[in-house]
Coordinates of C-alpha atoms and ligand atoms in Angstrom, one line a residue:
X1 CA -112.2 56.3 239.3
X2 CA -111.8 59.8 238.0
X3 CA -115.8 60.9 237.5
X4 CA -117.0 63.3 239.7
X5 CA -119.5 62.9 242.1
X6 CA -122.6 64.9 241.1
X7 CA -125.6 66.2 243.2
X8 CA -128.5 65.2 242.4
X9 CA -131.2 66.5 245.0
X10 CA -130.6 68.5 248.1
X11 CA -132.9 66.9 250.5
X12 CA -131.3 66.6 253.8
X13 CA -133.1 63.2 254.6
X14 CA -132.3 62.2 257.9
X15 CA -132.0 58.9 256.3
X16 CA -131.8 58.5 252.8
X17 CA -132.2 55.0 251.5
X18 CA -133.2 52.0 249.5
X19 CA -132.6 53.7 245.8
X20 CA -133.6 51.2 242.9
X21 CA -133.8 51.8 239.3
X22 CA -137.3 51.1 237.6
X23 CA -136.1 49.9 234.2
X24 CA -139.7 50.3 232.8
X25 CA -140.8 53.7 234.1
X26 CA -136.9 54.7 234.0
X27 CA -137.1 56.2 237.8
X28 CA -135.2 55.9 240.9
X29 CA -137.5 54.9 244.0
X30 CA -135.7 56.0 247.4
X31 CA -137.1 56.9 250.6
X32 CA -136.2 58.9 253.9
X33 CA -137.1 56.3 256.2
X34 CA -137.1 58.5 259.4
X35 CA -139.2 60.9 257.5
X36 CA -141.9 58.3 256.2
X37 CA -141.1 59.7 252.5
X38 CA -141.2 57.9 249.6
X39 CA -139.5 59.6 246.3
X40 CA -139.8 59.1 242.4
X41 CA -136.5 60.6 240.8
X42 CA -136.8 61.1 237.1
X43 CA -133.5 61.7 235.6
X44 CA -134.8 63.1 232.3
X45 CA -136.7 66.0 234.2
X46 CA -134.8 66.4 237.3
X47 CA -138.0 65.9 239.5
X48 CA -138.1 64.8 242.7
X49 CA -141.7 63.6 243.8
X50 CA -142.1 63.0 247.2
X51 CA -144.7 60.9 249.0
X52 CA -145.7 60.5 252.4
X53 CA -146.2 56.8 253.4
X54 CA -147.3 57.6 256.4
X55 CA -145.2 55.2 258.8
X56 CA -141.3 54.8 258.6
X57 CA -140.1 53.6 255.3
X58 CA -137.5 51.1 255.1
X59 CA -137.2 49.8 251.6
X60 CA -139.1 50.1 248.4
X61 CA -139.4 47.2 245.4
X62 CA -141.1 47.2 242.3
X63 CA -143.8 44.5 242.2
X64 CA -144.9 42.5 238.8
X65 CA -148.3 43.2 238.7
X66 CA -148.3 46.6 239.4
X67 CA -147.6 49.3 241.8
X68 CA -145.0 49.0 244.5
X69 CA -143.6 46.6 247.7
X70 CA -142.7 48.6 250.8
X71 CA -141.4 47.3 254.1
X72 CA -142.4 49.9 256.3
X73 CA -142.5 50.2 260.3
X74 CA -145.1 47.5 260.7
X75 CA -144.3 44.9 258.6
X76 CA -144.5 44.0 254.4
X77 CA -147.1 46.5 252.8
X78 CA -148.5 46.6 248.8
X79 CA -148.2 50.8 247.9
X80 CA -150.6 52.1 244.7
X81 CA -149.1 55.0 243.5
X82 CA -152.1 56.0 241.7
X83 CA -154.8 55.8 245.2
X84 CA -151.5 56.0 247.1
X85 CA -153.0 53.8 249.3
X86 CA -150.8 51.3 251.8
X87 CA -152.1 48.0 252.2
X88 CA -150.3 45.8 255.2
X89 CA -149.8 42.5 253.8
X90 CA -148.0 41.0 257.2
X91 CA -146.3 41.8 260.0
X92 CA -143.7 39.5 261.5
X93 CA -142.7 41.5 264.2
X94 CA -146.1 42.5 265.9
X95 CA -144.9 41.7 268.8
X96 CA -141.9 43.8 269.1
X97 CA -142.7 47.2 269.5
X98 CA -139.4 48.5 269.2
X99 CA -138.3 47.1 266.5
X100 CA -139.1 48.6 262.8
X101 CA -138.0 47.3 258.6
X102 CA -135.1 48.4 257.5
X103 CA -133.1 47.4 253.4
X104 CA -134.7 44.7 251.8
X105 CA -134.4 43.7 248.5
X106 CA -136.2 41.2 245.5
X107 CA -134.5 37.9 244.6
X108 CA -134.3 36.5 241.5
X109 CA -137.5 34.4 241.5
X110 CA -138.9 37.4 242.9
X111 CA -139.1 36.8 246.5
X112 CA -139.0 39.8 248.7
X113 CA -136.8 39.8 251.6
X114 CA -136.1 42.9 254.0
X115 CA -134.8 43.0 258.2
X116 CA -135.1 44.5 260.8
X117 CA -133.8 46.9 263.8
X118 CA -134.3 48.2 267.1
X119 CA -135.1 51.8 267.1
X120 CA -132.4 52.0 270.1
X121 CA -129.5 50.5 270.9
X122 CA -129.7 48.3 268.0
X123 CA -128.2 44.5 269.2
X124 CA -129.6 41.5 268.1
X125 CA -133.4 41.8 268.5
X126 CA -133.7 42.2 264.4
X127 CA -134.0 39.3 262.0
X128 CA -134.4 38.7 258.2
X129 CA -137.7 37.9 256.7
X130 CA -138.7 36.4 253.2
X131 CA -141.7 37.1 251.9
X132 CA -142.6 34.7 249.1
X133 CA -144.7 35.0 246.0
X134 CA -147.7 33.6 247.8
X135 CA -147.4 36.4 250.3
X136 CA -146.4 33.7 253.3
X137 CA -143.5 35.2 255.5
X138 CA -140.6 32.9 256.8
X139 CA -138.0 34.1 258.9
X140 CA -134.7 33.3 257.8
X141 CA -132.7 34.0 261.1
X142 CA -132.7 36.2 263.8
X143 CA -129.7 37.9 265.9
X144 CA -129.3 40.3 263.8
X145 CA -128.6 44.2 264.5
X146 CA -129.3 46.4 262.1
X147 CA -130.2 44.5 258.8
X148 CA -129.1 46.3 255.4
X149 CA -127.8 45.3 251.8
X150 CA -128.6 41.9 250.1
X151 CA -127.9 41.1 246.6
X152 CA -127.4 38.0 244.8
X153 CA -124.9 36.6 242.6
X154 CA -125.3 36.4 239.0
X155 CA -125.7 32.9 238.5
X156 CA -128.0 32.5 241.4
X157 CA -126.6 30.1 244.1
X158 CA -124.9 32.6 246.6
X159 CA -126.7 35.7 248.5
X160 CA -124.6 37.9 250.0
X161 CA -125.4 40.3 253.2
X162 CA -125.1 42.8 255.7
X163 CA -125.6 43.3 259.2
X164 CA -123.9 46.9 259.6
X165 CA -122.7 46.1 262.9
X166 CA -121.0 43.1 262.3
X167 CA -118.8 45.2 259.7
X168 CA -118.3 42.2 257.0
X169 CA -119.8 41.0 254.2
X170 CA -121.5 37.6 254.5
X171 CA -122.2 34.9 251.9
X172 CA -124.8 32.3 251.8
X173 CA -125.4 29.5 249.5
X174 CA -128.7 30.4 247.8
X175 CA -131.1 27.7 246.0
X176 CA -133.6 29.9 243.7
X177 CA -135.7 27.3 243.2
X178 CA -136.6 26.6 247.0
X179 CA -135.4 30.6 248.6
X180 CA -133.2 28.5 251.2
X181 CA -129.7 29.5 252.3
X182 CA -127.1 27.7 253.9
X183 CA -123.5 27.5 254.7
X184 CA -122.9 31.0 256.2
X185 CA -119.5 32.8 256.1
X186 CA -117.9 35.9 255.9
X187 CA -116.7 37.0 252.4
X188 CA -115.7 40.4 252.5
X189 CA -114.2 41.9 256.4
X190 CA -114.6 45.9 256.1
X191 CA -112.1 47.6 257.6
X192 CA -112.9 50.1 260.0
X193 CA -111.1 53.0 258.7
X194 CA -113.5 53.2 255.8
X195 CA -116.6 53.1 257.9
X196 CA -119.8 50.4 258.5
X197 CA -121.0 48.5 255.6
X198 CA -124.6 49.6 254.7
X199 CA -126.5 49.3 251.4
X200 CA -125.1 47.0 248.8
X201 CA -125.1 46.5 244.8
X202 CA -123.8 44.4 242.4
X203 CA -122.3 44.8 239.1
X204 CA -122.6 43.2 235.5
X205 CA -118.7 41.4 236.6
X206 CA -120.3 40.0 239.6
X207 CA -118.3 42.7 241.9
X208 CA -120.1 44.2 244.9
X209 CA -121.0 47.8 245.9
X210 CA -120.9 48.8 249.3
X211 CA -121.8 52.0 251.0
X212 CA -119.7 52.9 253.9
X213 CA -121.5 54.8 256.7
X214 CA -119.2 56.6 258.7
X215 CA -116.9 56.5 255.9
X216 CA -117.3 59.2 253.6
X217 CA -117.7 56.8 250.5
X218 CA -118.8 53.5 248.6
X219 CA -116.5 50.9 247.3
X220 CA -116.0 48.0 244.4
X221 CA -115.2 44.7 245.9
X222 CA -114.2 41.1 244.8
X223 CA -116.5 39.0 246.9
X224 CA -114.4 36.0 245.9
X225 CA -111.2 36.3 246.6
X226 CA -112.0 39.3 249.1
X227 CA -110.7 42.3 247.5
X228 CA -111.0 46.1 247.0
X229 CA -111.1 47.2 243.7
X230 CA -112.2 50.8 244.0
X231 CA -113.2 53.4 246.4
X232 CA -115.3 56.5 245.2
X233 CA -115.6 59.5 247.9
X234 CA -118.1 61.7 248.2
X235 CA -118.3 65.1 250.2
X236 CA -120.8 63.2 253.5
X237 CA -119.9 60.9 256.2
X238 CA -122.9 58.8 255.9
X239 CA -123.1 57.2 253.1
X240 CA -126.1 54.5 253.3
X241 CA -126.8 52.7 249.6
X242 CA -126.4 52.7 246.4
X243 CA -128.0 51.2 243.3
X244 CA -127.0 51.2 239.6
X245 CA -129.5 52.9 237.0
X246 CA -130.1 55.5 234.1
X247 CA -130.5 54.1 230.6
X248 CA -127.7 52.1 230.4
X249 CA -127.7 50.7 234.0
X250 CA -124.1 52.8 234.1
X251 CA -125.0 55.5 236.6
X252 CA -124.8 54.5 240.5
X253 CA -127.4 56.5 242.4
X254 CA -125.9 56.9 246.4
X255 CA -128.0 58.3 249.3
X256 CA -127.4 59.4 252.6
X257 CA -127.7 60.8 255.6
X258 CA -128.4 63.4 258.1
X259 CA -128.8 61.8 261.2
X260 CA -126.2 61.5 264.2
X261 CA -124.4 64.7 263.0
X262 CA -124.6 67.4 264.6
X263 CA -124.4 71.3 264.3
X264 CA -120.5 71.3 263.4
X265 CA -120.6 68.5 261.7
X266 CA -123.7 69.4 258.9
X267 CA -121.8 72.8 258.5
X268 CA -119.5 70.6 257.5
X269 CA -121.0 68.4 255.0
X270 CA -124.3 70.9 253.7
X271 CA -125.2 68.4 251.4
X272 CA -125.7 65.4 254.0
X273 CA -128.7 63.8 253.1
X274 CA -128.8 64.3 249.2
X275 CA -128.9 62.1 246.4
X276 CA -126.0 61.4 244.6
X277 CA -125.1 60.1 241.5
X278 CA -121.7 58.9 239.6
X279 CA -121.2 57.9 235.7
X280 CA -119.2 54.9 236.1
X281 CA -117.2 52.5 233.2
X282 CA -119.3 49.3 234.7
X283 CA -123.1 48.6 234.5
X284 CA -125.5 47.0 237.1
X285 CA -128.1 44.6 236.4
X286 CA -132.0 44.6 236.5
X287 CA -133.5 44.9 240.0
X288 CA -135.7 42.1 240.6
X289 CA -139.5 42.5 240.6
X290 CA -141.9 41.2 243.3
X291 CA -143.7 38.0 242.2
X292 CA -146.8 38.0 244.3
Ligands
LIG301 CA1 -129.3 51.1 255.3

């Protein structure tokens, strides 16, 4: 794809993440989960609002009744942006300390579902939560290491998935009537020359967006056959998500990061840790809202 890659804010997050379009307000949420910052991105002005949420941030969705969802170091939280005010809705993990929320993302019937990590070492201490419309939490499985991108198809029976570390793409059947998945397999293997699968989109055709960290760039795949259809570089090594948005859902937003680079390698990349963004030929679809 020819387009160029354009900067969009210069803000050296340490880890840049979770970008999602607001179709009504016509803003991108992100957050620097590291540095417990929330932002509000408005393309028409070029602002860049930042918040403190005051604990590490791992994903942000909007809700249907008003305000924001966060899942933040200590569990599933509501977020007012008008008070600003967190309120802690639960916490799965209370138990393990070092463990905090990483991506997450709305399904279609507006279930919220976001993972976890270990702060160190990250293994197989993290698991993937869903937090239905009635605010109960169920978790989905465990044995997971460092739990990022989830999307779902467009007709609504298959999730897809990724634990970084595993370095694939996995599908799930999905029931949206019920929020229960089943037969687990890999769809997409990432090859390791183009970095660790991270943050994860899908397009209007059904095609999959996945930002490579490690890898200098996010890519276009078939999920079905397994194929890659595009590649777009961009000038940082660690590229974490990236989410479709502007007007006509035809601009993909891309974060990233400044963490695990050091003093060579950020004179290397000055802009590691800005937002990105890239006019594409293809168009995303509407994030899904939180029911509850
Ligand atoms: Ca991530």
């Amino acid at each position: 794809m020819e387009s160029a890659v354009e900067l969009l804010v210069d803000q050296h997050a340490l880890v840049g993440e979770g970008p999602l379009w607001d179709e009504e307000q016509q803003v991108l949420y992100w957050v620097d989960i590291l540095s417990s910052k929330l932002f509000i991105y408005d393309p028409a002005s070029g602002e860049n609002r930042a918040i403190d949420v005051g604990q590490h941030v791992g994903t942000v969705v909007t809700r249907a009744s008003g305000g924001l969802m966060l899942a933040v170091r200590a569990g599933f939280a509501a977020f007012d942006l008008e008070t600003q005010e967190l309120t802690l809705i639960a916490n799965p993990e209370a138990d393990i300390s070092g463990n905090r929320f990483n991506d997450g993302k709305c399904d279609p019937a507006g279930r919220f579902w976001a993972g976890t990590m270990a702060y160190e070492n990250p293994k197989d201490s993290g698991s993937l939560y869903r937090l239905d419309t009635d605010l109960s939490v169920h978790r989905m499985f465990g044995g997971v290491a460092i739990s990022n991108g989830i999307v779902w198809s467009l007709d609504h029976t298959t999730m897809y998935y990724i634990d970084t570390l595993r370095k694939n793409v996995r599908a799930f059947d999905y029931d949206n009537d019920t929020g229960a998945i089943a037969n687990e397999r890999v769809a997409i293997d990432v090859p390791e020359e183009i970095g660790m699968p991270d943050g994860m989109a899908i397009d209007s055709e059904g095609m999959l967006w996945v930002a490579h960290y490690g890898g200098s760039c996010v890519s276009r795949w078939n999920p079905n056959p397994a194929e890659l259809l595009e590649k777009i570089d961009l000038p940082v090594t660690q590229v974490t998500a990236c989410a479709f948005g502007g007007p006509n859902l035809d601009t993909l937003f891309i974060t990233s990061a400044a963490q695990e680079l050091d003093a060579e390698a950020l004179a290397q990349q000055p802009l590691a840790g800005g937002l990105f963004a890239v006019k594409t030929p293809y168009q995303g679809v509407p994030s899904f809202r939180f029911g509850g």
